[in-house]
Structures are given as structure tokens and as C-alpha cells.
Tab-separated table of C-alpha atoms in Angstrom:
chain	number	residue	atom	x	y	z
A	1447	UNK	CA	-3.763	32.186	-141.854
A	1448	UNK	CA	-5.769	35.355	-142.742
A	1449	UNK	CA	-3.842	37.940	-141.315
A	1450	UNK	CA	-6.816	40.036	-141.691
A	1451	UNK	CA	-9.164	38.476	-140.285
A	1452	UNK	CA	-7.401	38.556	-136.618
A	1453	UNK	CA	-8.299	42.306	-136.819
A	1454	UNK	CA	-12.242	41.835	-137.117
A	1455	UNK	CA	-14.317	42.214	-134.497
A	1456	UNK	CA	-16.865	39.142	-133.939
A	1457	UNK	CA	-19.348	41.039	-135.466
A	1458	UNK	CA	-17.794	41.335	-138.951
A	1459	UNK	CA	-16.569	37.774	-138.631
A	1460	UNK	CA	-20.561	36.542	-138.393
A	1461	UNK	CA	-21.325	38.964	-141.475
A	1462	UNK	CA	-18.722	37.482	-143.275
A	1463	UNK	CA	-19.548	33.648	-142.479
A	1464	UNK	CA	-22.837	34.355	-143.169
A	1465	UNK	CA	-21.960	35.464	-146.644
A	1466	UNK	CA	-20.059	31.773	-147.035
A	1467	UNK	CA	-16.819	32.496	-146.064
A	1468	UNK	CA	-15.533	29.670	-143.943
A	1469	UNK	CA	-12.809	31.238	-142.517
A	1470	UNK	CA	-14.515	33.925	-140.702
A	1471	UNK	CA	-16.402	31.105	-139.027
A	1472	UNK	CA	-12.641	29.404	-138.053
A	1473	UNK	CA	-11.546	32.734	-136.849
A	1474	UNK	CA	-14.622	33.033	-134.372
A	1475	UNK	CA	-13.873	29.018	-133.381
A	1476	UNK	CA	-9.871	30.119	-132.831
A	1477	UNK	CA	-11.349	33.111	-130.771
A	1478	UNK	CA	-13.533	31.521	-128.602
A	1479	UNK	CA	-13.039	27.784	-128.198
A	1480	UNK	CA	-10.247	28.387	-125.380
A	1481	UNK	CA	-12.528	30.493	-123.198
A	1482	UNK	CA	-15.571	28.137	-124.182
A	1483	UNK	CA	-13.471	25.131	-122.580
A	1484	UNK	CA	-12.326	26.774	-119.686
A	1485	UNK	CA	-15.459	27.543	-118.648
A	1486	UNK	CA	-16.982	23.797	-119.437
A	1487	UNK	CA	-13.785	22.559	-117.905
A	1488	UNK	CA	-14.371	24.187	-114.516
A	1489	UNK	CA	-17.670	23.306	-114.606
A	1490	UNK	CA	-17.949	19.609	-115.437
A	1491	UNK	CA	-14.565	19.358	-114.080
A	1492	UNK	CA	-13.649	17.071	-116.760
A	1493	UNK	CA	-11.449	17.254	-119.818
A	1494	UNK	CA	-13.136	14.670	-122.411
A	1495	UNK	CA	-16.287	16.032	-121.768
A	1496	UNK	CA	-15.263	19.747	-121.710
A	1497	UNK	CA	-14.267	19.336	-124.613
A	1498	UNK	CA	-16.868	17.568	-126.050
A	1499	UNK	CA	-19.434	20.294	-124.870
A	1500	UNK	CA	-17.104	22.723	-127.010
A	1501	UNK	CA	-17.365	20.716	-129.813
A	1502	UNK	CA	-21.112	20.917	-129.764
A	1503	UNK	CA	-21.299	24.443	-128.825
A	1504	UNK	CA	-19.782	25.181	-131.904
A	1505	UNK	CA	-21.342	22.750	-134.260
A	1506	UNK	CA	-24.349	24.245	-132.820
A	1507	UNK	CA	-23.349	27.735	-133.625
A	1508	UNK	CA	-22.409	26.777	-136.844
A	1509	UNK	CA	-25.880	25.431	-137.723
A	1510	UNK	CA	-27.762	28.367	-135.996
A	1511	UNK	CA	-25.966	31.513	-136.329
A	1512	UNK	CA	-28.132	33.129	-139.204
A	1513	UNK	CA	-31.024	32.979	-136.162
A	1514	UNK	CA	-28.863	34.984	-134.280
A	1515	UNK	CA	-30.848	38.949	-134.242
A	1516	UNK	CA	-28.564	40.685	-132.389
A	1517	UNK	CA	-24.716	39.584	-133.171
A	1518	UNK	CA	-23.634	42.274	-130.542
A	1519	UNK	CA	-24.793	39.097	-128.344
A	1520	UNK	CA	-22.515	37.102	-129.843
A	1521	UNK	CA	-20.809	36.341	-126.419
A	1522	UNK	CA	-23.886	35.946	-124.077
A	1523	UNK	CA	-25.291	33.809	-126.485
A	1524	UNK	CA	-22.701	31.615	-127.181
A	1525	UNK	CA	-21.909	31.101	-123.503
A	1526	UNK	CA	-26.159	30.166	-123.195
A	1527	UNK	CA	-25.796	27.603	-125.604
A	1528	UNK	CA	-22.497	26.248	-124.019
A	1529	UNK	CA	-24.433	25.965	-120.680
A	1530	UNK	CA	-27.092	24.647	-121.573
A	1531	UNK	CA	-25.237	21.666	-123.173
A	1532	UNK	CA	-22.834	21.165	-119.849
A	1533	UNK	CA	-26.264	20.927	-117.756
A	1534	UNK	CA	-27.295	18.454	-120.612
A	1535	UNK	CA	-23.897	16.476	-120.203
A	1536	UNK	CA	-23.848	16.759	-116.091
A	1537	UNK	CA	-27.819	15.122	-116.249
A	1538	UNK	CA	-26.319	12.241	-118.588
A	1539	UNK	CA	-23.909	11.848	-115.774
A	1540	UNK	CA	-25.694	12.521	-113.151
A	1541	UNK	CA	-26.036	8.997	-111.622
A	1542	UNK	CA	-21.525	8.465	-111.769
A	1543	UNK	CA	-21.458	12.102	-110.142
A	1544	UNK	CA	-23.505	11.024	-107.351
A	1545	UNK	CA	-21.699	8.588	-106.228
A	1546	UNK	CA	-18.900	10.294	-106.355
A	1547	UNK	CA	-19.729	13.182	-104.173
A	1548	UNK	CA	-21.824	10.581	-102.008
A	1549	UNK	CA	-22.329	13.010	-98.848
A	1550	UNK	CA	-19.378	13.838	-95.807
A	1551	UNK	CA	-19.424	16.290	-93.570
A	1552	UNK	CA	-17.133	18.824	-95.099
A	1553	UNK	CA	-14.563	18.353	-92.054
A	1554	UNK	CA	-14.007	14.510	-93.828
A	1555	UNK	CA	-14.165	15.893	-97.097
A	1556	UNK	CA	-11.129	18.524	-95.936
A	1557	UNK	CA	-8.626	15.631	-94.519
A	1558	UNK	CA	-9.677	13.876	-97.694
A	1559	UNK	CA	-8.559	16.613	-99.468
A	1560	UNK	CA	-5.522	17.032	-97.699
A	1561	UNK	CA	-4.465	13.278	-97.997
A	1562	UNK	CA	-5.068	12.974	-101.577
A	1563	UNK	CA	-2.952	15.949	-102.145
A	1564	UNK	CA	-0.049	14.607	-100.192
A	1565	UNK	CA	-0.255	16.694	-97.396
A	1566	UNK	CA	-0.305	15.319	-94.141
A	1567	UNK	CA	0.686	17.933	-91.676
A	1568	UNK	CA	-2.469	20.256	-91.885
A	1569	UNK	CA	-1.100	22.945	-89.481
A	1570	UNK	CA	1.982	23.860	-91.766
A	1571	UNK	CA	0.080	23.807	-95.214
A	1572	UNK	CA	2.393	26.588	-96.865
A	1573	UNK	CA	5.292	24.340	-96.746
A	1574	UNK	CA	3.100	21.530	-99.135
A	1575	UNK	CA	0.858	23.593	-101.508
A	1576	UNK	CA	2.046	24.268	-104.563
A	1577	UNK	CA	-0.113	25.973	-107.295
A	1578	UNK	CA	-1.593	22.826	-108.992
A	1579	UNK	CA	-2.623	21.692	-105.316
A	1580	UNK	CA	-4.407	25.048	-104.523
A	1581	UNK	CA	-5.839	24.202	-107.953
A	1582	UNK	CA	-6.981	20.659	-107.066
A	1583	UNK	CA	-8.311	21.926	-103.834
A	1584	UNK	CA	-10.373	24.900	-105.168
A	1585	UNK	CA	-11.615	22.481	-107.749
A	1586	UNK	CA	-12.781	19.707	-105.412
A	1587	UNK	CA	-14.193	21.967	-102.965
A	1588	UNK	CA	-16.305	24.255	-105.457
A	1589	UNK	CA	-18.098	20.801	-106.915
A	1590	UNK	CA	-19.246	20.220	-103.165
A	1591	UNK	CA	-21.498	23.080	-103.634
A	1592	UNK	CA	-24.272	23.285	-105.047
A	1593	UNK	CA	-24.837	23.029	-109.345
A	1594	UNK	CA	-26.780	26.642	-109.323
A	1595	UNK	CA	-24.215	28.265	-106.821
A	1596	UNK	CA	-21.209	26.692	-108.272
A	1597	UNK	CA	-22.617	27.705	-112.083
A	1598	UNK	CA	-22.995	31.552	-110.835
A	1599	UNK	CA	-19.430	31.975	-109.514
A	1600	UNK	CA	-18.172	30.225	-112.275
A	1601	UNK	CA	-19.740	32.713	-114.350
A	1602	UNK	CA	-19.149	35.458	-112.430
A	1603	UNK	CA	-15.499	34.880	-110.983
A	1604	UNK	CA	-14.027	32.978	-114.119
A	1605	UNK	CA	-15.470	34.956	-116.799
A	1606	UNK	CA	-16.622	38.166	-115.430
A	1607	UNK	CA	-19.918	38.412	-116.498
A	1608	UNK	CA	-21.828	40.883	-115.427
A	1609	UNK	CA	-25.163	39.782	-112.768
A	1610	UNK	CA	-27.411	41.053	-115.338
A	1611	UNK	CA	-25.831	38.832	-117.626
A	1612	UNK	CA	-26.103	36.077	-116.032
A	1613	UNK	CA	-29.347	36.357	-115.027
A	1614	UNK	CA	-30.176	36.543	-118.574
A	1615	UNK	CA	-28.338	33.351	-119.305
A	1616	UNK	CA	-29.823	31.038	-116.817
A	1617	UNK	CA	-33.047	32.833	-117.027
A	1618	UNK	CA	-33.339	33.735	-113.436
A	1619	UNK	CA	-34.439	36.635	-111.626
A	1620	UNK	CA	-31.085	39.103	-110.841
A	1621	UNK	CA	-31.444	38.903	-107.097
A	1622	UNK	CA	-31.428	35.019	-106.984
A	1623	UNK	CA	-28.616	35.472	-109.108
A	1624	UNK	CA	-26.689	37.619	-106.310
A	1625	UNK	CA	-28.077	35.471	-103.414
A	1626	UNK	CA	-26.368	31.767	-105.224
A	1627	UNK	CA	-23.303	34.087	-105.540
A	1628	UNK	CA	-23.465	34.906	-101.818
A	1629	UNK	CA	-23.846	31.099	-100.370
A	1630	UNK	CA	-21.791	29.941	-102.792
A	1631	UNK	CA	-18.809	32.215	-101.582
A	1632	UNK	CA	-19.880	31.589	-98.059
A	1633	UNK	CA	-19.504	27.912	-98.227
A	1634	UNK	CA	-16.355	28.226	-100.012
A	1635	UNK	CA	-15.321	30.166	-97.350
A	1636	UNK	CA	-16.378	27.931	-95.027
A	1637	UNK	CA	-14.500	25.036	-96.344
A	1638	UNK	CA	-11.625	26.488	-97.249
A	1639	UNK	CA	-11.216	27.825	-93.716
A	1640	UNK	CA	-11.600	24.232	-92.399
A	1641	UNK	CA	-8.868	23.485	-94.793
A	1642	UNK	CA	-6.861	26.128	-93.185
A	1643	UNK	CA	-6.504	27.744	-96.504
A	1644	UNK	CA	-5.753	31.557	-95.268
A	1645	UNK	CA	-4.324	34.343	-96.959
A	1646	UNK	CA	-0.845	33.325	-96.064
A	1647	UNK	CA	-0.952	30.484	-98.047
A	1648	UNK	CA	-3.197	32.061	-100.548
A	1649	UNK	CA	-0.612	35.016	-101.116
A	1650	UNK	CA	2.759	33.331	-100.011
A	1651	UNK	CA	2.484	29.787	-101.511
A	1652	UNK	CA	5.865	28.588	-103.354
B	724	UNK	CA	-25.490	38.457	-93.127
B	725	UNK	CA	-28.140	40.318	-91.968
B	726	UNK	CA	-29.441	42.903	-94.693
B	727	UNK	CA	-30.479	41.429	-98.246
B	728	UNK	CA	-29.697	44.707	-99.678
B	729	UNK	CA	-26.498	44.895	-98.269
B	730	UNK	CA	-25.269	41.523	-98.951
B	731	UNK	CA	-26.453	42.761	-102.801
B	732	UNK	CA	-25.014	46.150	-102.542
B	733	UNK	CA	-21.701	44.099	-101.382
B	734	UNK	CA	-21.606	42.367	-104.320
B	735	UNK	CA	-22.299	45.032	-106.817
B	736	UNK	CA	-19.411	47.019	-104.690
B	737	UNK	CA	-17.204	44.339	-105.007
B	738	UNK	CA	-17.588	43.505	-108.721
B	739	UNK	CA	-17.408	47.000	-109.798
B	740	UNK	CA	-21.118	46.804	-110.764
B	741	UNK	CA	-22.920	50.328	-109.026
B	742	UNK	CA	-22.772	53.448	-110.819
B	743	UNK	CA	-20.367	56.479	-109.448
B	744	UNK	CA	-23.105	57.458	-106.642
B	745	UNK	CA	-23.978	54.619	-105.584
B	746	UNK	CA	-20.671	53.290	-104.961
B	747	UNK	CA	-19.658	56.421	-102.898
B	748	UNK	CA	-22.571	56.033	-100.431
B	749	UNK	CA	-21.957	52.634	-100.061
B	750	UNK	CA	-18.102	53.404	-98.661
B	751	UNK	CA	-19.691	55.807	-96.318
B	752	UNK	CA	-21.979	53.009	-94.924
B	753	UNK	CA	-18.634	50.362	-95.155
B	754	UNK	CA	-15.823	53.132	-93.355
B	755	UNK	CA	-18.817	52.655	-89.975
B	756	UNK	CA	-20.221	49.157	-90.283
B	757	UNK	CA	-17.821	46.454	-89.055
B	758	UNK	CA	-19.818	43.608	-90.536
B	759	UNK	CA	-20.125	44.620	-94.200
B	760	UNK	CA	-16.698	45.333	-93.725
B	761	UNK	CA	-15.422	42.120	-92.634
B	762	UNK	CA	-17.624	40.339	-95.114
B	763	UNK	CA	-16.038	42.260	-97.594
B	764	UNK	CA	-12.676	41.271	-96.652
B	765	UNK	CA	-13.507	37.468	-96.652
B	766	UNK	CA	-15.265	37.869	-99.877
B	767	UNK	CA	-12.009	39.407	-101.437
B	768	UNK	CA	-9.973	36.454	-99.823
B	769	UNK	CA	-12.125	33.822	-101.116
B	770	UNK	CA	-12.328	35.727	-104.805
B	771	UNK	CA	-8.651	35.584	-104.761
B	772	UNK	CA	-8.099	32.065	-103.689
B	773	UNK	CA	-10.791	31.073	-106.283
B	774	UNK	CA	-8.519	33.102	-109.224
B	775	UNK	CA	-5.775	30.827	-108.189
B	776	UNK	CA	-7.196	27.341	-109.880
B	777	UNK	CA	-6.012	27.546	-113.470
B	778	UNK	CA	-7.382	25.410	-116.346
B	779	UNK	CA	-4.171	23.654	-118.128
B	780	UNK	CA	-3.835	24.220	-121.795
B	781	UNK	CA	-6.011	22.142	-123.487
B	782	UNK	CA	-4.905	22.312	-127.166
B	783	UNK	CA	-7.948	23.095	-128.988
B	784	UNK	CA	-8.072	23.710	-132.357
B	785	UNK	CA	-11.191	23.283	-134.002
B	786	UNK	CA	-11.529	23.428	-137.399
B	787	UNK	CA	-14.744	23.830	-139.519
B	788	UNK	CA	-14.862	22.637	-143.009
B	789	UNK	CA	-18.208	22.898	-144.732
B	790	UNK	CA	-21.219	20.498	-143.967
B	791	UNK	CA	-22.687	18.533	-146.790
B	792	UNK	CA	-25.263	20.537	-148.837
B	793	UNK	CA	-26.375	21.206	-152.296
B	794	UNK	CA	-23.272	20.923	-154.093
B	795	UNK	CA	-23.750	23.285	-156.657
B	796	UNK	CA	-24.407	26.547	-153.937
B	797	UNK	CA	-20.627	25.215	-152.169
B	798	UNK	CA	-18.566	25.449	-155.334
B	799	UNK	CA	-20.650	28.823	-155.948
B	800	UNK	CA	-19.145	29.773	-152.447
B	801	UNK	CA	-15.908	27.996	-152.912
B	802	UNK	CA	-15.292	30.430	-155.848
B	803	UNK	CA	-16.473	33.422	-153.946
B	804	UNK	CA	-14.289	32.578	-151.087
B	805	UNK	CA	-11.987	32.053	-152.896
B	806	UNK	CA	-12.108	35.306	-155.309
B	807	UNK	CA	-13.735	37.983	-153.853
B	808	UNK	CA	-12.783	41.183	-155.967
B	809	UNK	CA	-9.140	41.596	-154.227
B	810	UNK	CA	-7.696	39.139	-152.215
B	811	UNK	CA	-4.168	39.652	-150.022
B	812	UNK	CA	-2.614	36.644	-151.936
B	813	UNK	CA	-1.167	35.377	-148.158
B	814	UNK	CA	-5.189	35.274	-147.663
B	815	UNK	CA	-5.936	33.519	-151.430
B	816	UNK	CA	-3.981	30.960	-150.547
B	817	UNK	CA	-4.916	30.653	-147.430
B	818	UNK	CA	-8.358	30.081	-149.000
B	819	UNK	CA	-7.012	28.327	-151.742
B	820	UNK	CA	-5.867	24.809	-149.013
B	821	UNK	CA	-9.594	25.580	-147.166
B	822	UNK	CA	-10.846	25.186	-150.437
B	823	UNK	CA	-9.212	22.277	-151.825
B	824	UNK	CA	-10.582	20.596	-148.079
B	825	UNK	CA	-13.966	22.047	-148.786
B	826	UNK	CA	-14.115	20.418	-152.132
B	827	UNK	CA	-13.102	16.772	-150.947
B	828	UNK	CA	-15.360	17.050	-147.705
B	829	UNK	CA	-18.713	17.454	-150.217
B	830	UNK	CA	-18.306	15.807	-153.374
B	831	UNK	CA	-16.342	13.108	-154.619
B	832	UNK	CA	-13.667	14.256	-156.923
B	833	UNK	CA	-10.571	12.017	-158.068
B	834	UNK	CA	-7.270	13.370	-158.548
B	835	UNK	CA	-5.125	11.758	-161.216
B	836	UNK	CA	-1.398	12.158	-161.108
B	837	UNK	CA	0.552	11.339	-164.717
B	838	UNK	CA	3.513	10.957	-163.354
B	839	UNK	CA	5.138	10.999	-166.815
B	840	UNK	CA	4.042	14.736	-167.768
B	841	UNK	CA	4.100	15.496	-164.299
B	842	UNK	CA	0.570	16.912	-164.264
B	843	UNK	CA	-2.675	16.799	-162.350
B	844	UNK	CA	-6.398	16.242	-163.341
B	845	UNK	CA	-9.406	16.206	-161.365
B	846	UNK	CA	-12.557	15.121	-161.697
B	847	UNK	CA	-16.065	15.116	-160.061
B	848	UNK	CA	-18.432	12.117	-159.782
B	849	UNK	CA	-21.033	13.962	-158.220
B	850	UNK	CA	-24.056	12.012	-159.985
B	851	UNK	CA	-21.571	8.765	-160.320
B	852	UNK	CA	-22.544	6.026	-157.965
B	853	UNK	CA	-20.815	6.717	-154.930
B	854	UNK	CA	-23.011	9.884	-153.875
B	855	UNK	CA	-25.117	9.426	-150.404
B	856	UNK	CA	-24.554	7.063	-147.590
B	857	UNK	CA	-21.236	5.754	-146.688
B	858	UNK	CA	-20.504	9.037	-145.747
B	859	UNK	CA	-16.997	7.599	-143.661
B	860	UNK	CA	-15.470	5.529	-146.695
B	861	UNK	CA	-16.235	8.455	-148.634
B	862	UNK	CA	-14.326	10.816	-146.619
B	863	UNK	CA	-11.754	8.665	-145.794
B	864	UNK	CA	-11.344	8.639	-150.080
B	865	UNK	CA	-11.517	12.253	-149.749
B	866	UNK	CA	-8.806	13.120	-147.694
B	867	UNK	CA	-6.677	10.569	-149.064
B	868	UNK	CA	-7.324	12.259	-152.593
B	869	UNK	CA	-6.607	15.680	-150.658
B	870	UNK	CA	-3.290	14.658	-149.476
B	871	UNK	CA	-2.573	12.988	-153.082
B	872	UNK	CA	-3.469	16.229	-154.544
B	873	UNK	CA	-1.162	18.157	-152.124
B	874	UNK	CA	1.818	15.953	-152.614
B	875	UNK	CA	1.202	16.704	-156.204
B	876	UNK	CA	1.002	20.772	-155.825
B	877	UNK	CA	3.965	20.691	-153.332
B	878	UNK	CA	6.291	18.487	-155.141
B	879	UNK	CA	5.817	20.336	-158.643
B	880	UNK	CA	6.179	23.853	-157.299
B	881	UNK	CA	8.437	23.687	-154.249
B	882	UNK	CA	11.310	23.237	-153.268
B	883	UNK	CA	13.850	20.910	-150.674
B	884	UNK	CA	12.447	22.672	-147.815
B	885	UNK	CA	9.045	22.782	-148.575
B	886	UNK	CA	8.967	18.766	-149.434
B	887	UNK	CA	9.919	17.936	-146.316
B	888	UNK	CA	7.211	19.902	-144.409
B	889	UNK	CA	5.007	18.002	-147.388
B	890	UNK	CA	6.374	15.100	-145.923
B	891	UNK	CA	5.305	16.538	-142.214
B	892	UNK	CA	1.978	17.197	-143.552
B	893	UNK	CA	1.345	13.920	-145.069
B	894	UNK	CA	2.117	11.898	-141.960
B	895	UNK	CA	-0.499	14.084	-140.385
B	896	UNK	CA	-3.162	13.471	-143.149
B	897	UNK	CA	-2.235	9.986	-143.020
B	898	UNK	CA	-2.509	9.862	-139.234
B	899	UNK	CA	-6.145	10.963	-139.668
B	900	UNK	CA	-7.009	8.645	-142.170
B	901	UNK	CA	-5.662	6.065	-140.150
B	902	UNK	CA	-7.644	6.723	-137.112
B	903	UNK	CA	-10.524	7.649	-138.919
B	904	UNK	CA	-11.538	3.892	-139.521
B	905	UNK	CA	-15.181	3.870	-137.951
B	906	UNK	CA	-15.898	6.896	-136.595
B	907	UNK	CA	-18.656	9.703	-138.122
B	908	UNK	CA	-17.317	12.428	-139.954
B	909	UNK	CA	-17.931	14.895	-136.928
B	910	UNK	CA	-15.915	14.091	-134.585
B	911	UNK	CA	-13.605	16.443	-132.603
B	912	UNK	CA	-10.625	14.374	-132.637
B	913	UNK	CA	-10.632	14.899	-136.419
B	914	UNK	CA	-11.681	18.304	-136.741
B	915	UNK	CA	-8.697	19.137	-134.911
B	916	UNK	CA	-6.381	17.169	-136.102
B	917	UNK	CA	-7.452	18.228	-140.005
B	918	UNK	CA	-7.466	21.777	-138.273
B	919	UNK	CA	-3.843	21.475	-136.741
B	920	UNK	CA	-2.106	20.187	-139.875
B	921	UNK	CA	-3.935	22.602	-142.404
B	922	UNK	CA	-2.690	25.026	-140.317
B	923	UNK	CA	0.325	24.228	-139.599
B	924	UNK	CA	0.931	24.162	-143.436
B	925	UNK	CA	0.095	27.430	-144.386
B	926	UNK	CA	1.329	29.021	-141.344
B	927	UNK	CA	4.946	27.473	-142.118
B	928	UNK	CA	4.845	28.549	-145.855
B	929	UNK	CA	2.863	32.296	-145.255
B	930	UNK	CA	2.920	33.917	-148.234
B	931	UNK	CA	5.040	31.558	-150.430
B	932	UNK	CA	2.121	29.550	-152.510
B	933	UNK	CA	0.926	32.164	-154.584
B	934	UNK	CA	1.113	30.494	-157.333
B	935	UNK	CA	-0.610	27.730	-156.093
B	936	UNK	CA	-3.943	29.889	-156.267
B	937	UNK	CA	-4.310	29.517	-159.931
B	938	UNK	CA	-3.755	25.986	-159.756
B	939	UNK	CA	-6.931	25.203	-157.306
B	940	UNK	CA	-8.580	27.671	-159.269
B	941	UNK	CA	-8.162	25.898	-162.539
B	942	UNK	CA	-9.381	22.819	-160.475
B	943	UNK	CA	-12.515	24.657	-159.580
B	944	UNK	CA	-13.140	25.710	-162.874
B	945	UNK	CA	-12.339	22.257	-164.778
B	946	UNK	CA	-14.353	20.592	-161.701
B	947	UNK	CA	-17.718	23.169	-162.919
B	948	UNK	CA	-16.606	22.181	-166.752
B	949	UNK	CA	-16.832	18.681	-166.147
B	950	UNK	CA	-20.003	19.040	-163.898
B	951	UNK	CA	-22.115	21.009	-166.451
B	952	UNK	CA	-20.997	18.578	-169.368
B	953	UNK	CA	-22.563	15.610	-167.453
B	954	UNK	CA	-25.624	17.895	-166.900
């Protein structure tokens, strides 16, 4: 569909929606709805609701994109509404979440990991891990941080914002931006070490 | 870590985020300080190890038709979409299926097949009873009318080939109207299955429905004749 319109930059696609053509809006949803999930995906860690959260993103988008000033923002703003409706959805869900991470010492939380991935000889991971485990493993371990740590590197890892950005988006000072970044790698670190997740099996996994 | 400003500087190094000077200085201070430079190597370990946990495919396809509104400003925009000054015809008709979507999602038209002269009609009901409320029967009508109207375009203008990805497209229409039973207009299930099979239909047949263009156009038009007589 509209060749043409795969060649506009996001800026001309707003113009162009905002002048009633329907498709331009489509072309922005095609564009952006992959990169929208991911990130709600990796941060509520849930498919239904990712997916959901898209769906309103955009709806929302839809409705308010004549407010828009500055549609070089397109992106940042986009992404701020997105967030703000995955902290929406993890507060509806807050009370199921708790009790799910319900807190262990990270050391029970790592055999945990390891047994619900299969693995039971911890000393010889590389032989177990495949990709999707290393993905299960990174996922589990980045919800045991914190919701503003694991929301920076998210943001920052993920999608490559830039601090600034970031900072704008949440609406908090650069610095504390960097610092969340900082113990939220740490305790990654942390955990994955206790998980004996080195670079061998980061770099040589089957 | 001990220094704030390093553990920021660190940071900014690592995420390619200090301008040319800054960065240079900062490898000076990283070739002599052991700490900053083991940090940095854990950091880049536990970067890289994050970059491994991919998000599988989750088959999006949204698809926005327009929202309810004044009636009268959509077929305005309907036409315009439709026939700006020059059009690609791949892109008119293109516009042409959005349109005939459009059209159904807002008012209520009704598509009449003769089956003996092996035309089409269509008319609007706009001030007829069924406008407001029941906003789900009155999709559910629409996009059964939609696919009627299809079937009709496709079967008078196409040929073998082309019938049986009608055929395709009507179990998908029919899919949606089937699961639609109960459920508000918005919801993403539909969106994307309405955006999968629209697509899916003029992606197939790219550039082979130009003809179909002056058909929906006609519709337009006889639509806004019929709409301004009951005026």
C-alpha cells in the first residue's frame, strides 16, 4: 500500500494526516507500533498488556496529534505517552505483581531461575543456555530491580535514547537519570554474576 | 564507585554521549585508573548480556480507520483522500479500499446487488433511524455490507485468480464479524485483523484495480447525491 508514503519522513506523514489523509496516519502506526511494543513488552513483561498499551498509545496519538508543536518530537513524545500508560497499566496491576515478586534474597531467586529454566548443573551453564534462556533470565532478573532503574535501562539500552532524553521523558533531573542507570547495571551485575552468567556464556552460548 | 562524576563521565563515555574533548581526557584518566577501568569493563559485559534478551515477533498490525464524526466533513475528506490533484493509481486504489472502510465505519450505507443486471447501488441512511447508539450492530452491518460490496467489485471486474483471494478475503471479513459479537468497536483484536486483511488485499493485487477507483468514486458521488436530496 502507498508506495510513497514508505519514503516520508514522520514529519510529512503528521502534515499529511493532519490534512485528513488516513493513510499517513497508518504509515506512522506501521512505523512505530513494533518498536512501541518492544519497549512495553520489556517493560510490563507481558504480551496482552503490551499490546494493549500500544493500542492506546496510538488511539491516543490519533486523538491528540494536532496538539503536537514540535513534530520533530514526534519520537520522544510518542514514547512519553507510551510510558506513561505502562506505569498506568503496572499500578492497575500492581497488587498481582507483588505477589509475584514477593521478596528472596537474590541467591534463591538465582537457583529459582536456574530450575525453572531446566538447568540444574549451575557450574557448567554454557552447556544448557540457549538464547531464549539467556532471554528468560535477563528478563526475570531485570523485573527484580527496581520500576525507576529498570524503566531507565530499558530506555537507554533497548532504545538508545539519549540521558537528556530521558530525563525529559520521565521528567527527572539528568543526573538521577545517570545514577538509576548506574544501580540498575550494578545489580544486574550483581545477579547475573550469582547466576554465573560470565562472558563465556554471554559470548560462546550455542 | 567512588566519584559521582566519574561514575557519570563513565556513562556518557560508554554511551557515546561526551563531545570530542571530553571524551579524550576521559581515556587519559581511564589508560591510569584501574577502577574506572574495571567498571567499565563490567558495564560493557552487562550491556552486552542485556542486548541478548530479544522480544519475539509480535504481529502487530494496527490499522486506523476513521472515528465517528460529522459525517458530512469525512466524505469531504474521503473525496480529498481519495482525489488529490494526481494520484499514483497503485496509491488511488489503495485509497479507494480505505475509503470504501471509511465509509461503512461512519454512516450507514446499504449496498444492493441486482444480481440480474449484475450491478451495484448504494445508499446512505444517514438521517434514517438507525443513526446513534448501537454503535456494535451497526458496525457489524457495516462490514458485512463492506464485504458484500467487495464481493460485488471483485467478482464483476476480476478474474479466476483474483476470486479466489476474494474468497481469502471474505473468510477474513467474515472471521471479524464473527468474533465481533459483543465487543466495542475499538478493540485491537479488530483493528488488526480489519488491518491484516485490507492489506493483505491490496498488497496481493498492487496495481491491478485501477479501474476499481471510478467505481468507489461513483459510490461517493451517488452517496453525496442521495444525501443532499434528503436534505
Amino acid at each position: 500500500m502507498g508506495h510513497d508514503l514508505a519514503y516520508l519522513e514522520d514529519t510529512e506523514l503528521i502534515g499529511n494526516f493532519l490534512n485528513g489523509d488516513i493513510n499517513s496516519f497508518n504509515r506512522l502506526v506501521l512505523r512505530w507500533q513494533k518498536r512501541l511494543y518492544n519497549f512495553s513488552y520489556r517493560y510490563l513483561t507481558d504480551e496482552e498488556q503490551a499490546k494493549e498499551v500500544v493500542q492506546l498509545a496510538l488511539i491516543k496519538a490519533y486523538k491528540n496529534l494536532k496538539k503536537l508543536k514540535n513534530r520533530e518530537r514526534f519520537s520522544s513524545w510518542i514514547f512519553q505517552i507510551t510510558v506513561n500508560l505502562c506505569k498506568d497499566n503496572l499500578k492497575q496491576n500492581s497488587r498481582k505483581r507483588h505477589t509475584e515478586l514477593s521478596d528472596e534474597v537474590i541467591q534463591n531467586e538465582g537457583e529459582h531461575l536456574y530450575s525453572s529454566n531446566g538447568i540444574t548443573d549451575r557450574n557448567n551453564p554454557m552447556d544448557i543456555l540457549n538464547q531464549q534462556d539467556l532471554g528468560n533470565i535477563i528478563k526475570r532478573t531485570l523485573t527484580r530491580l527496581p520500576e525507576e532503574q529498570r524503566i531507565v535501562i530499558i530506555m537507554k539500552e533497548y532504545e538508545g535514547f539519549k540521558f537528556a532524553e530521558i530525563a525529559e521523558m520521565l521528567n527527572v533531573p539528568i543526573n538521577t537519570v545517570k545514577s538509576r542507570m548506574y544501580y540498575g547495571l550494578t545489580q544486574m551485575q550483581k545477579i547475573l554474576k550469582k547466576l554465573n552468567i560470565d562472558r563465556e556464556v554471554i559470548f560462546n552460548e550455542v | 564507585m567512588k566519584c559521582d562524576k566519574k561514575q557519570s563521565e563513565l556513562l556518557d563515555y560508554y554511551y557515546d554521549e561526551l563531545n570530542e574533548a571530553s571524551r579524550k581526557q576521559f581515556e587519559l584518566h581511564l589508560a591510569k585508573c584501574e577502577e574506572c577501568e574495571t567498571v567499565l569493563e563490567e558495564l560493557k559485559l552487562t550491556s552486552a548480556t542485556l542486548r541478548k534478551w530479544e522480544v519475539p515477533d509480535p504481529k502487530l498490525n494496527m490499522v486506523f480507520v476513521a472515528e465517528k464524526a460529522a459525517w458530512t466533513e469525512k466524505i469531504k475528506d474521503i473525496i480529498h483522500a481519495i482525489f488529490p490533484e494526481k494520484l499514483h493509481p497503485a496509491k488511488s486504489v489503495a485509497y479507494g479500499f480505505a475509503a470504501v472502510f471509511i465509509m461503512f465505519s461512519f454512516t450507514n450505507f446499504e449496498a444492493n446487488y441486482d444480481a440480474d443486471t449484475g450491478s451495484f447501488g448504494i445508499s446512505t441512511s444517514v438521517f434514517g433511524k438507525k443513526t446513534g447508539g448501537a454503535n456494535e450492530e451497526l458496525l457489524l452491518e457495516q462490514l458485512q455490507l463492506s464485504q458484500n460490496l467487495i464481493d460485488v467489485i471483485v467478482q464483476n471486474r476480476l478474474d479466476e485468480q483474483d476470486m479466489r483471494q476474494r474468497d481469502d478475503f471474505n473468510q477474513l471479513v467474515s472471521a471479524i464479524i464473527m468474533e465481533m459479537d459483543n465487543r466495542d468497536y475499538l478493540v485491537r483484536q479488530d483493528l488488526e485483523r480489519v488491518g491484516y486483511s485490507l492489506q493483505a488485499f491490496y498488497e496481493i493485487n498492487d496495481r491491478r484495480f485501477e479501474d476499481v477507483k471510478d467505481i468507489v468514486y461513483q459510490d461517493v458521488m451517488l452517496a453525496l447525491q442521495t444525501v443532499e436530496i434528503k436534505k
